[in-house]
Amino acid sequence: MAELLIELRSEEIPARMQKAAAEQLARRLAALVHGLGFAKIGEDDIATFATPRRIAGVVRKLPAQQPDVVVERRGPRIDAPPQAIDGFLRANGLASVEQCERRDTGKGVFYFHRLKQPGRPTDSVLADPIAELIRAFEWPKSMRWATTAQRWVRPLQSVVCVFDGKTVAGEVDFGSATSAPAERLGFGNVTAGHRFIAPKPFSVRGFADYRRKLAKRFVLLDAADRRSRIETAVNSLAAAEGLRLRPDHGLLDELAGLVEWPVVLLASIDPSFMDLPVEVLTTSMRAHQRYLALETADGRLAPRFVVVANTEADDGGQAIVAGNERVLRARLADARFFWDQDKKQPLASRVPALKDIVFHAKLGSLHDKVERVAELARFLATSIPASAPELAHRAALLAKADLTTGVVGEFPELQGIMGRYYALADGEPLAVAEAVAEHYAPLGPNERCPVAPVSVAVALADKLDTLVGFFAVGEKPTGSKDPFALRRAALGAIRLILENGIRIRLNDAFDAAAKRLAHAQTAATGERPLNDELLAFFADRLKVILREKGIRHDLIDAAFGAIGGEDDMVRLIQRAEALARFLETDDGANLLVAYRRAANILRIEEKKDGTSYDRLADPGHFRQSEEERLFQSIAELASRSDPMLAEGDFAGAMAMLAGLRTPVDAFFDRVTVNADEPDLRRNRLSLLSQIRVGMDAIADFSKIEG
């Protein structure tokens, strides 16, 4: 068994693209070897790696020879014209039909020719598919360089392609964007080490040799090794100072993608800046400089930070540390200037300036949005226990004002957070300040969801105004396109409602939001078709959230589709859960079968007769006791289950529904629906429709799959 090593060395690959590139290389290598007939090569036999300057892969256990394959070609029917048969024989180099097999395919007897193709040496078939792999590699962003026609993430400098210790003869053609000859890059076995410390080229014989020589030349091939080295060194340096690393997994991953040979250095924050808000300090370090923050044992930000360099310095890193401290001082000096200037103007006085910021051409300015959200938050707060409508209104009014401040202009990541600081400095109530900070949340599935009542009201109002507004002006997500992040807004709104147990009807909330869209260029506001689209949009998002809880998507549809509409999401989930438990019982399963039987009969007969039988059956036309008993059972179900549904006693309603099974079974066993007498037939079809209506009041059973 042999081994294939590939390395694609280029200029700096952005850290955010490296992991996906390594995964893509693994997929493409798997497809390549399987395409060559090596079906036994599994995922465990392929490993890929990425550094800032190279992506590499190794395929182990590759046979030196392709397996032989048998190719089967179907010819004409045995009774086909002689010309067709002769043509098939010539095309396959055959002398007579005796060299073919006759086989009955069920559509006639045909000639078949089986041709055995011997496998070729593996090293002779690798060049072309590897060149195609490189040309077909996909990047989120790419570029052309020099006169090449091919695009790649950054200029490709070398391709290492070694099979069983020997260089594969081949090249990749990047084409030409001019009349000049095409740019070609030949395969080789030569690469280079660290860009600054060990740039001299060296040759490799295989993966182990490649990895060992890279390490000697200050390149750690595996991103996990680089991350571990950074984390270990940071923890060691921090512990020596009585400090600890402030958790930041995302930045550690990014740093591992920025350096090939991480060198960790400890630096200091100028003490004169330590009175700035913690978020300003950490954002200044993280967003622009990729510094790791440290904290004291009690969780306070320490006046120290960590620099991860990509080189060993002769002076032990003193110049690097001094340079980075100087850069951070400049950043923080700017932040202090903006912070001091911002505090001179109350947050409330900044609200009119939002008139100069366009939210959306069809939805007015940001000031228009703030006014809408403030009114909507006051309305929603009446449905949120312990919330204060006036505080919600005040917080929503101030929520976007920090967008006009200097600090947020410099650090957009701090919008909302800075608003909290300015609100507190102005003497606003703590609940208002917290709501200003939290009104964007939750931004993702793993982010904390607000729980403070005022914060919940404002965050929910902000998202509902966005959703209703963009739906009203026709800016809805299509396919994978969602430029206004409406899916994320809906997911956030659902989390706010469910995690805080807010009892509110979505239709009422949509109507309230739509009425405040005075500046929207739409006549559709407040109309039910818009609500139906929004409900469907929420239902799709809700299915995604509840999938992890094991609640089937069709049960959500069934609960949404109950007669009268169920748009209270807390009740909806309770209804779906009760329905799931009911369907697990014999009564539930059998009633579902009976429902489908009734619905099928009605569908067929209504189509045939061109009429609907959705009407009450007339007891005067009953001929059999089973009809009377079913009629009474349905009536009893409606009279007793309606109050239960109104009170949210879905388990009780399902129990009532179970009582319908016996009379339904008896009806189908002993009553002929399509009787000869027209009046009797119509009455029995109406009775069937009452089964459908009675069950649909609890859930739309037509939506249930399986």
XYZ file of C-alpha atoms in Angstrom:
706
model
C 0.000 0.000 0.000
C 1.244 3.435 -0.924
C 0.542 6.970 0.190
C -0.406 10.114 -1.694
C 0.729 13.490 -0.351
C -0.564 16.785 -1.701
C 0.353 20.288 -0.590
C -1.008 23.471 -2.187
C 1.206 26.333 -0.979
C 0.084 29.883 -1.588
C 0.217 33.383 -0.208
C -1.705 34.094 3.007
C -5.057 32.286 3.196
C -7.618 34.114 5.417
C -8.057 32.281 8.710
C -11.836 32.090 8.338
C -11.483 30.055 5.137
C -8.909 27.511 6.265
C -11.089 24.993 8.066
C -13.606 24.823 5.225
C -10.747 24.505 2.721
C -9.298 21.509 4.574
C -12.745 19.888 4.697
C -13.270 20.541 1.005
C -9.889 19.017 0.186
C -10.873 15.886 2.127
C -14.136 15.592 0.177
C -12.429 16.116 -3.144
C -9.667 13.609 -2.373
C -12.280 11.027 -1.383
C -14.131 11.619 -4.663
C -10.854 11.445 -6.582
C -9.722 8.079 -5.226
C -13.194 6.586 -5.505
C -13.366 7.818 -9.093
C -10.151 5.932 -9.793
C -11.755 2.727 -8.555
C -10.391 2.645 -4.992
C -13.751 2.237 -3.323
C -12.247 0.785 -0.137
C -10.491 4.029 0.769
C -12.512 5.431 3.673
C -12.612 8.707 5.554
C -10.144 7.366 8.102
C -7.562 6.911 5.358
C -7.689 10.593 4.380
C -6.403 13.470 6.495
C -6.206 17.137 5.565
C -4.628 20.190 7.177
C -4.513 23.942 6.732
C -2.105 26.669 7.787
C -2.045 30.324 6.762
C 0.080 29.432 3.731
C -0.835 25.908 2.722
C -3.535 23.285 2.602
C -2.303 19.725 2.589
C -3.743 16.250 2.440
C -2.611 12.665 2.708
C -4.359 9.546 1.401
C -3.108 6.332 2.975
C -3.434 2.684 1.920
C -3.616 3.472 -1.787
C -2.869 0.400 -3.956
C -0.047 0.794 -6.468
C -2.313 -0.562 -9.212
C -5.902 0.227 -10.166
C -8.250 -2.773 -9.944
C -9.354 -4.450 -13.178
C -12.863 -3.558 -14.197
C -15.417 -5.170 -16.446
C -17.322 -2.815 -18.718
C -20.607 -4.065 -20.075
C -22.030 -2.597 -23.278
C -25.527 -3.306 -24.506
C -25.945 -3.744 -28.235
C -28.987 -3.936 -30.489
C -31.777 -6.507 -30.264
C -30.935 -9.854 -31.786
C -33.597 -9.233 -34.463
C -32.241 -5.777 -35.317
C -31.208 -4.974 -38.931
C -27.824 -6.487 -39.871
C -26.343 -3.010 -40.343
C -27.005 -2.137 -36.711
C -25.479 -5.392 -35.474
C -22.421 -4.962 -37.712
C -21.938 -1.424 -36.438
C -22.006 -2.623 -32.814
C -19.448 -5.357 -33.574
C -17.096 -2.895 -35.343
C -17.373 -0.348 -32.563
C -16.259 -2.960 -30.037
C -13.628 -4.674 -32.213
C -15.573 -7.941 -32.382
C -15.482 -10.416 -35.247
C -18.908 -12.020 -34.804
C -21.981 -12.082 -32.585
C -20.673 -15.308 -31.082
C -18.424 -13.135 -28.947
C -21.495 -11.456 -27.433
C -23.903 -12.616 -24.770
C -27.634 -12.789 -25.472
C -29.792 -11.577 -22.635
C -33.514 -11.074 -22.151
C -34.056 -7.676 -20.493
C -37.820 -8.018 -20.326
C -38.120 -5.642 -23.248
C -36.610 -8.043 -25.720
C -33.430 -10.092 -26.199
C -30.338 -7.955 -26.720
C -26.674 -8.530 -27.465
C -24.286 -7.669 -24.630
C -20.530 -7.393 -24.740
C -18.455 -7.591 -21.570
C -15.043 -6.009 -21.860
C -12.395 -6.500 -19.193
C -10.237 -3.412 -18.728
C -7.008 -4.001 -16.808
C -6.128 -1.467 -14.128
C -3.274 0.934 -14.703
C -0.452 1.876 -12.319
C -1.860 4.390 -9.852
C 0.930 6.915 -10.309
C 0.093 7.146 -14.017
C -3.546 8.132 -13.495
C -3.227 10.721 -10.720
C -2.008 13.784 -12.593
C -5.158 14.819 -14.472
C -7.680 14.401 -11.638
C -5.388 16.239 -9.227
C -4.980 19.109 -11.674
C -8.772 19.214 -12.036
C -9.143 19.121 -8.232
C -7.013 22.242 -7.967
C -8.812 24.073 -10.767
C -12.250 23.182 -9.362
C -11.427 24.181 -5.780
C -14.041 26.623 -4.511
C -13.366 29.634 -2.287
C -15.783 32.184 -0.796
C -13.624 34.890 -2.367
C -10.921 34.432 -4.939
C -8.579 36.412 -7.163
C -6.585 36.229 -10.362
C -2.907 37.077 -10.462
C -0.412 37.965 -13.146
C -1.848 36.858 -16.502
C -3.671 33.742 -15.286
C -7.300 33.115 -16.229
C -7.971 30.757 -13.294
C -9.122 32.142 -9.941
C -7.833 30.973 -6.555
C -7.956 32.372 -3.049
C -4.427 33.739 -3.308
C -1.591 33.217 -5.830
C -0.564 29.580 -5.756
C 3.208 29.196 -5.383
C 3.847 25.455 -5.509
C 2.118 22.091 -5.707
C 3.634 19.107 -3.923
C 2.299 15.840 -5.294
C 4.128 12.738 -4.105
C 2.888 9.168 -4.498
C 4.739 6.285 -2.893
C 7.789 8.473 -2.319
C 8.024 9.700 -5.916
C 6.882 12.909 -7.529
C 3.809 12.537 -9.725
C 4.530 13.824 -13.208
C 1.950 16.489 -13.956
C 1.047 20.149 -13.929
C -1.928 22.394 -13.427
C -2.901 24.760 -16.205
C -4.200 28.116 -14.965
C -4.882 29.433 -18.454
C -4.077 32.910 -19.674
C -6.085 36.098 -19.401
C -4.060 37.656 -22.227
C -2.585 36.547 -25.530
C 0.462 35.306 -23.610
C 0.955 31.525 -23.180
C -1.045 29.835 -20.442
C 0.398 29.860 -16.918
C 1.362 26.345 -15.800
C 2.556 25.132 -12.424
C 4.301 21.780 -12.388
C 3.940 19.211 -9.616
C 7.002 18.634 -7.465
C 8.278 17.426 -4.124
C 9.707 20.739 -2.940
C 8.092 23.067 -0.435
C 9.276 25.723 2.023
C 9.198 26.267 5.757
C 8.232 29.306 7.808
C 8.073 32.407 5.670
C 10.518 34.436 7.790
C 12.506 31.976 9.883
C 13.048 29.114 7.433
C 12.074 30.137 3.906
C 14.595 27.884 2.124
C 13.026 25.157 -0.055
C 13.389 21.496 0.840
C 12.208 18.218 -0.637
C 9.917 15.611 0.911
C 9.375 11.871 0.359
C 6.079 11.284 2.110
C 3.681 12.622 4.720
C 5.686 11.716 7.826
C 8.819 13.194 6.284
C 6.828 16.288 5.220
C 5.347 16.874 8.655
C 8.653 16.296 10.470
C 10.615 18.622 8.214
C 7.963 21.333 8.464
C 8.134 21.205 12.256
C 11.924 21.578 12.080
C 11.350 24.634 9.907
C 8.896 26.269 12.335
C 5.595 25.193 10.784
C 3.019 23.315 12.876
C 0.860 21.661 10.248
C -2.167 20.835 12.406
C -4.368 23.775 13.473
C -5.316 21.872 16.644
C -1.625 21.689 17.599
C -1.194 25.409 17.041
C -4.296 26.207 19.101
C -3.206 23.922 21.908
C 0.257 25.476 21.914
C -1.248 28.979 22.165
C -3.665 28.055 24.944
C -1.030 26.233 26.965
C 1.439 29.099 26.690
C -1.193 31.713 27.539
C -2.336 29.786 30.595
C 1.245 29.406 31.743
C 2.071 33.101 31.350
C -1.207 34.175 32.945
C -0.809 31.830 35.906
C 2.630 33.254 36.592
C 0.940 36.639 37.059
C -1.970 35.270 39.111
C -4.307 35.788 36.183
C -6.310 33.629 33.799
C -7.401 33.713 30.190
C -10.779 35.309 29.561
C -12.663 32.600 27.586
C -12.678 33.323 23.860
C -12.789 30.130 21.812
C -13.487 31.979 18.580
C -10.368 34.140 18.872
C -8.188 31.152 19.814
C -9.361 29.368 16.666
C -8.708 32.452 14.573
C -5.225 32.919 16.012
C -4.407 29.302 15.163
C -5.218 30.216 11.579
C -3.093 33.368 11.570
C 0.263 31.849 12.515
C 2.290 28.816 11.465
C 4.582 28.987 14.488
C 2.780 30.644 17.411
C 4.887 32.597 19.879
C 2.943 33.917 22.872
C 3.984 37.191 24.523
C 2.573 39.062 27.498
C 1.988 42.820 27.259
C 0.433 45.550 29.416
C -2.511 47.916 29.051
C -1.693 51.523 29.945
C -3.273 51.927 33.437
C -4.682 55.330 32.481
C -7.210 53.594 30.207
C -8.485 51.049 32.706
C -11.449 53.253 33.675
C -12.966 52.862 30.201
C -15.900 50.423 29.903
C -14.654 46.840 29.846
C -16.324 46.247 26.491
C -14.445 49.171 24.958
C -11.132 47.749 26.190
C -11.781 44.181 25.080
C -13.241 45.212 21.721
C -10.269 47.465 21.037
C -7.980 44.518 21.711
C -9.969 41.809 20.015
C -11.623 43.330 16.979
C -8.673 45.202 15.572
C -5.544 43.607 17.014
C -6.554 40.019 17.870
C -5.211 40.324 21.420
C -6.337 37.873 24.096
C -7.712 39.470 27.272
C -6.788 38.271 30.755
C -8.776 38.588 33.945
C -8.161 38.466 37.647
C -9.340 35.685 39.945
C -12.539 37.623 40.733
C -13.393 38.041 37.037
C -12.288 41.668 36.554
C -10.364 42.622 33.435
C -6.631 42.567 34.147
C -4.318 45.326 32.852
C -2.499 42.751 30.754
C -3.073 41.194 27.350
C -1.550 38.489 25.181
C 0.012 38.935 21.773
C 0.427 35.876 19.541
C 3.305 36.470 17.145
C 4.274 34.344 14.152
C 8.011 34.393 14.652
C 10.818 33.846 17.120
C 12.432 37.197 17.867
C 16.090 37.624 18.760
C 15.262 39.954 21.640
C 12.781 37.568 23.170
C 9.871 39.550 21.781
C 10.521 42.867 23.563
C 10.189 44.920 20.401
C 7.014 43.079 19.408
C 5.480 43.716 22.818
C 6.464 47.384 22.799
C 5.044 47.853 19.324
C 1.732 46.252 20.185
C 1.424 48.235 23.419
C 1.993 51.400 21.391
C -0.707 50.422 18.891
C -3.191 49.636 21.657
C -2.493 52.970 23.381
C -3.395 54.783 20.166
C -6.620 52.777 19.839
C -7.620 53.426 23.427
C -6.760 57.111 23.180
C -9.266 57.370 20.327
C -11.818 55.418 22.358
C -11.339 57.700 25.368
C -11.842 60.792 23.237
C -15.105 59.458 21.831
C -16.246 58.232 25.255
C -15.674 61.644 26.851
C -17.366 63.460 23.985
C -20.361 61.119 23.922
C -21.091 61.606 27.603
C -21.489 65.353 27.121
C -24.777 64.783 25.294
C -27.708 62.939 26.896
C -28.802 59.830 25.059
C -32.386 61.074 24.685
C -31.186 64.193 22.880
C -29.654 61.978 20.192
C -32.972 60.421 19.171
C -33.889 63.188 16.639
C -30.583 62.543 14.846
C -31.962 59.127 13.862
C -34.116 60.960 11.306
C -30.984 61.321 9.214
C -30.382 57.556 9.074
C -32.421 55.595 6.544
C -33.668 52.280 7.903
C -35.101 51.234 4.557
C -36.302 53.266 1.595
C -39.833 51.866 1.949
C -39.929 51.794 5.741
C -38.667 55.258 6.577
C -35.830 56.423 8.777
C -34.431 54.821 11.875
C -36.371 57.444 13.831
C -39.595 56.177 12.227
C -38.689 52.649 13.249
C -37.894 53.698 16.812
C -41.274 55.367 17.171
C -43.043 52.287 15.815
C -41.100 49.959 18.082
C -41.774 52.149 21.115
C -45.535 51.978 20.591
C -45.406 48.271 19.846
C -43.276 47.589 22.925
C -45.836 49.385 25.077
C -48.580 47.200 23.572
C -46.631 43.958 24.002
C -45.652 44.827 27.567
C -49.289 44.476 28.611
C -49.009 40.754 27.831
C -45.696 40.248 29.625
C -45.976 39.652 33.365
C -44.136 42.170 35.556
C -43.375 44.394 32.592
C -43.988 48.131 32.719
C -45.444 49.498 29.467
C -44.088 53.014 29.977
C -40.587 51.743 30.712
C -40.750 49.545 27.619
C -41.807 52.556 25.571
C -38.957 54.661 26.978
C -36.338 51.946 26.415
C -37.446 51.364 22.828
C -37.254 55.088 22.145
C -33.629 55.164 23.335
C -32.587 51.767 21.972
C -31.000 52.965 18.708
C -29.737 56.353 19.915
C -26.199 55.125 20.571
C -25.769 54.580 16.818
C -25.034 58.299 16.600
C -22.257 58.198 19.222
C -18.546 58.326 18.477
C -17.689 55.088 20.296
C -20.243 53.048 18.321
C -19.077 54.758 15.158
C -15.572 53.512 15.921
C -16.677 50.146 17.334
C -19.971 49.080 15.722
C -19.814 45.833 17.714
C -20.719 47.870 20.819
C -24.120 49.137 19.661
C -26.613 48.570 22.414
C -23.868 47.949 24.955
C -22.766 51.580 24.861
C -26.387 52.691 24.959
C -26.664 51.032 28.355
C -23.678 52.975 29.696
C -24.996 56.295 28.385
C -28.509 55.581 29.683
C -27.177 54.848 33.162
C -25.020 57.981 33.038
C -28.176 59.974 32.221
C -29.995 58.517 35.224
C -32.392 56.338 33.273
C -33.948 53.419 35.242
C -31.844 50.269 35.283
C -34.595 48.298 33.480
C -34.502 50.838 30.646
C -30.701 50.704 30.383
C -30.707 46.899 30.387
C -33.392 46.820 27.689
C -31.331 49.175 25.521
C -28.364 46.800 25.828
C -30.383 43.650 25.209
C -32.829 44.707 22.520
C -30.793 43.106 19.713
C -30.677 39.756 21.520
C -30.774 36.880 20.906
C -28.683 37.134 17.754
C -27.973 33.403 17.469
C -29.122 30.035 18.776
C -26.329 29.882 21.346
C -26.690 33.417 22.632
C -28.441 34.212 25.888
C -32.076 35.194 25.509
C -33.255 38.226 27.522
C -35.452 37.433 30.519
C -36.023 40.875 32.074
C -39.642 41.828 31.238
C -38.855 45.270 29.800
C -35.969 43.863 27.762
C -38.206 41.112 26.396
C -40.886 43.606 25.348
C -38.415 45.845 23.509
C -36.470 43.001 21.870
C -39.685 41.350 20.703
C -41.126 44.620 19.407
C -37.952 45.384 17.459
C -38.021 42.009 15.722
C -41.761 42.002 15.003
C -41.587 45.498 13.530
C -38.766 44.366 11.253
C -40.586 41.217 10.162
C -43.961 42.810 9.567
C -42.395 45.812 7.848
C -40.300 43.859 5.367
C -43.105 41.401 4.632
C -45.476 44.316 4.071
C -43.213 45.923 1.471
C -42.511 42.615 -0.240
C -38.896 42.185 0.890
C -39.233 38.545 1.929
C -36.487 35.921 2.058
C -36.245 33.852 -1.081
C -34.319 30.595 -1.281
C -30.991 31.068 0.420
C -31.199 34.850 0.158
C -32.156 36.700 3.310
C -30.485 40.125 3.068
C -32.385 41.586 6.030
C -31.815 38.563 8.302
C -35.554 37.978 8.696
C -35.094 34.277 9.479
C -32.815 35.193 12.350
C -35.342 37.807 13.544
C -38.130 35.219 13.547
C -35.989 32.688 15.409
C -35.161 35.372 17.965
C -38.825 36.318 18.397
C -39.800 32.667 18.874
C -37.126 32.186 21.524
C -38.244 35.338 23.352
C -41.833 34.078 23.418
C -41.163 30.448 24.311
C -38.324 30.870 26.793
C -40.261 33.535 28.669
C -43.641 31.786 28.365
C -45.299 34.853 26.850
C -48.981 34.273 26.116
C -49.749 36.379 23.100
C -51.599 35.717 19.877
C -49.299 36.265 16.946
C -52.103 37.621 14.778
C -52.747 40.353 17.351
C -49.047 41.187 17.488
C -48.801 41.308 13.687
C -51.871 43.547 13.505
C -50.447 45.875 16.149
C -47.145 46.122 14.273
C -48.833 46.639 10.914
C -51.005 49.485 12.172
C -47.893 51.427 13.119
C -46.351 51.178 9.676
C -47.591 54.624 8.740
C -44.573 55.291 6.590
C -44.525 51.958 4.818
C -45.451 52.117 1.166
C -48.013 49.376 1.375
C -51.708 48.947 1.417
C -51.396 45.450 2.742
C -50.740 46.364 6.362
C -53.140 44.764 8.761
C -54.600 42.457 6.167
C -54.923 38.787 7.008
C -53.052 37.521 3.894
C -49.940 39.180 5.310
C -50.596 37.523 8.667
C -50.994 34.142 6.980
C -47.603 34.515 5.328
C -46.012 35.552 8.594
C -47.638 32.668 10.465
C -46.314 30.226 7.868
C -42.878 31.836 8.176
C -42.972 31.448 11.969
C -44.241 27.867 11.647
C -41.248 26.916 9.501
C -38.820 28.439 12.011
C -40.659 26.827 14.916
C -40.264 23.403 13.311
C -36.513 23.929 13.192
C -36.403 24.828 16.880
C -38.665 21.979 17.990
C -36.987 19.318 15.868
C -34.326 18.959 18.555
C -37.056 18.363 21.135
C -38.449 15.481 19.119
C -41.724 17.188 18.167
C -42.672 16.227 14.620
C -43.065 19.003 12.068
C -46.429 17.656 10.869
C -47.835 17.898 14.392
C -46.862 21.588 14.441
C -48.742 22.011 11.160
C -51.714 20.142 12.614
C -51.751 22.340 15.712
C -51.415 25.517 13.607
C -54.260 24.362 11.366
C -56.858 23.676 14.058
C -60.214 25.271 13.307
C -60.235 28.795 14.687
C -56.466 29.039 14.293
C -53.850 28.524 16.975
C -51.370 31.388 16.979
C -50.404 31.396 20.645
C -47.084 29.570 20.436
C -47.054 28.451 24.050
C -50.476 26.880 23.615
C -49.499 25.580 20.200
C -46.625 23.554 21.591
C -48.781 22.222 24.408
C -51.388 21.224 21.824
C -48.791 19.529 19.611
C -47.313 17.631 22.567
C -50.780 16.446 23.658
C -51.515 15.409 20.082
C -48.264 13.426 19.916
C -49.168 11.550 23.105
C -52.692 10.908 21.823
C -51.494 9.488 18.518
C -49.293 7.003 20.390
C -52.418 5.373 21.863
C -54.594 2.805 20.086
C -57.553 5.189 20.186
C -55.479 7.918 18.559
C -54.077 5.698 15.828
C -57.498 4.213 15.003
C -59.236 7.581 15.021
C -56.637 8.900 12.597
C -57.448 6.005 10.272
C -61.179 6.714 10.628
C -60.620 10.422 9.969
C -58.743 9.650 6.766
C -61.457 7.225 5.689
C -64.154 9.827 6.249
C -62.123 12.535 4.528
C -61.428 10.313 1.517
C -65.081 9.387 1.090
C -66.096 13.039 1.365
C -63.424 14.169 -1.083
C -64.505 11.627 -3.680
C -68.269 12.189 -3.264
C -68.004 15.988 -3.095
C -65.933 16.009 -6.282
C -68.419 13.675 -7.988
C -71.460 15.658 -6.849
C -69.859 19.094 -7.244
C -71.052 20.166 -3.797
C -69.900 20.349 -0.196
C -71.437 18.306 2.606
C -70.103 20.551 5.357
C -73.445 20.873 7.064
C -75.196 19.429 10.121
C -76.841 16.054 9.634
C -80.592 15.940 10.146
C -81.544 13.487 12.956
C -84.928 13.083 11.237
C -83.246 11.116 8.454
C -81.404 8.665 10.694
C -82.307 5.044 10.008
C -79.870 3.164 12.217
C -78.933 3.524 15.841
C -75.223 3.884 14.875
C -76.035 7.172 13.110
C -77.839 8.541 16.139
C -75.078 7.465 18.480
C -72.337 9.030 16.334
C -74.314 12.272 16.005
C -74.728 12.541 19.775
C -71.068 11.693 20.395
C -69.884 14.438 18.042
C -72.227 16.949 19.667
C -70.998 15.937 23.101
C -67.384 16.216 21.945
C -67.923 19.790 20.770
C -69.790 20.905 23.881
C -67.246 19.451 26.296
C -63.985 19.921 24.422
C -64.490 23.580 23.466
C -64.183 24.843 27.066
C -61.200 22.557 27.576
C -59.461 23.963 24.494
C -60.232 27.493 25.622
C -58.577 26.764 28.969
C -55.603 24.999 27.383
C -56.583 21.562 28.723
C -55.427 19.749 25.594
C -54.958 16.421 27.346
C -58.604 16.589 28.454
C -59.726 17.462 24.918
C -57.764 14.522 23.533
C -59.383 12.228 26.101
C -62.763 13.454 24.908
C -61.693 12.768 21.362
C -60.792 9.201 22.281
C -64.446 8.692 23.215
C -65.348 9.124 19.573
C -63.598 5.939 18.517
C -66.328 3.401 19.418
C -69.250 5.173 17.677
C -67.074 5.931 14.630
C -66.002 2.291 14.349
C -69.600 1.148 14.721
C -70.753 3.586 12.065
C -68.231 2.381 9.510
C -68.910 -1.278 10.392
C -72.704 -1.226 10.070
C -73.783 1.797 8.019
C -73.668 2.111 4.231
C -72.807 5.715 3.488
C -73.624 5.696 -0.220
C -77.199 4.527 0.240
C -79.569 4.288 -2.698
C -81.925 6.907 -1.307
C -80.501 10.389 -2.135
C -81.658 12.078 1.089
C -80.274 9.289 3.225
C -76.951 9.403 1.377
C -76.635 13.196 1.755
C -77.420 12.979 5.454
C -74.805 10.295 6.038
C -72.185 12.286 4.102
C -73.015 15.286 6.289
C -72.479 13.098 9.316
C -69.048 12.209 7.960
C -68.251 15.891 7.560
C -69.166 16.390 11.225
C -66.474 13.845 12.148
C -63.955 15.860 10.159
C -65.059 19.199 11.620
C -65.200 17.841 15.163
C -61.648 16.467 15.014
C -60.248 19.479 13.149
C -61.388 21.694 16.003
C -58.724 20.015 18.106
C -56.066 19.680 15.391
C -55.982 19.534 11.612
C -55.637 15.780 11.263
C -55.199 16.097 7.490
C -51.704 17.506 8.139
C -50.543 14.426 10.036
C -48.189 12.229 8.054
C -47.543 8.511 8.224
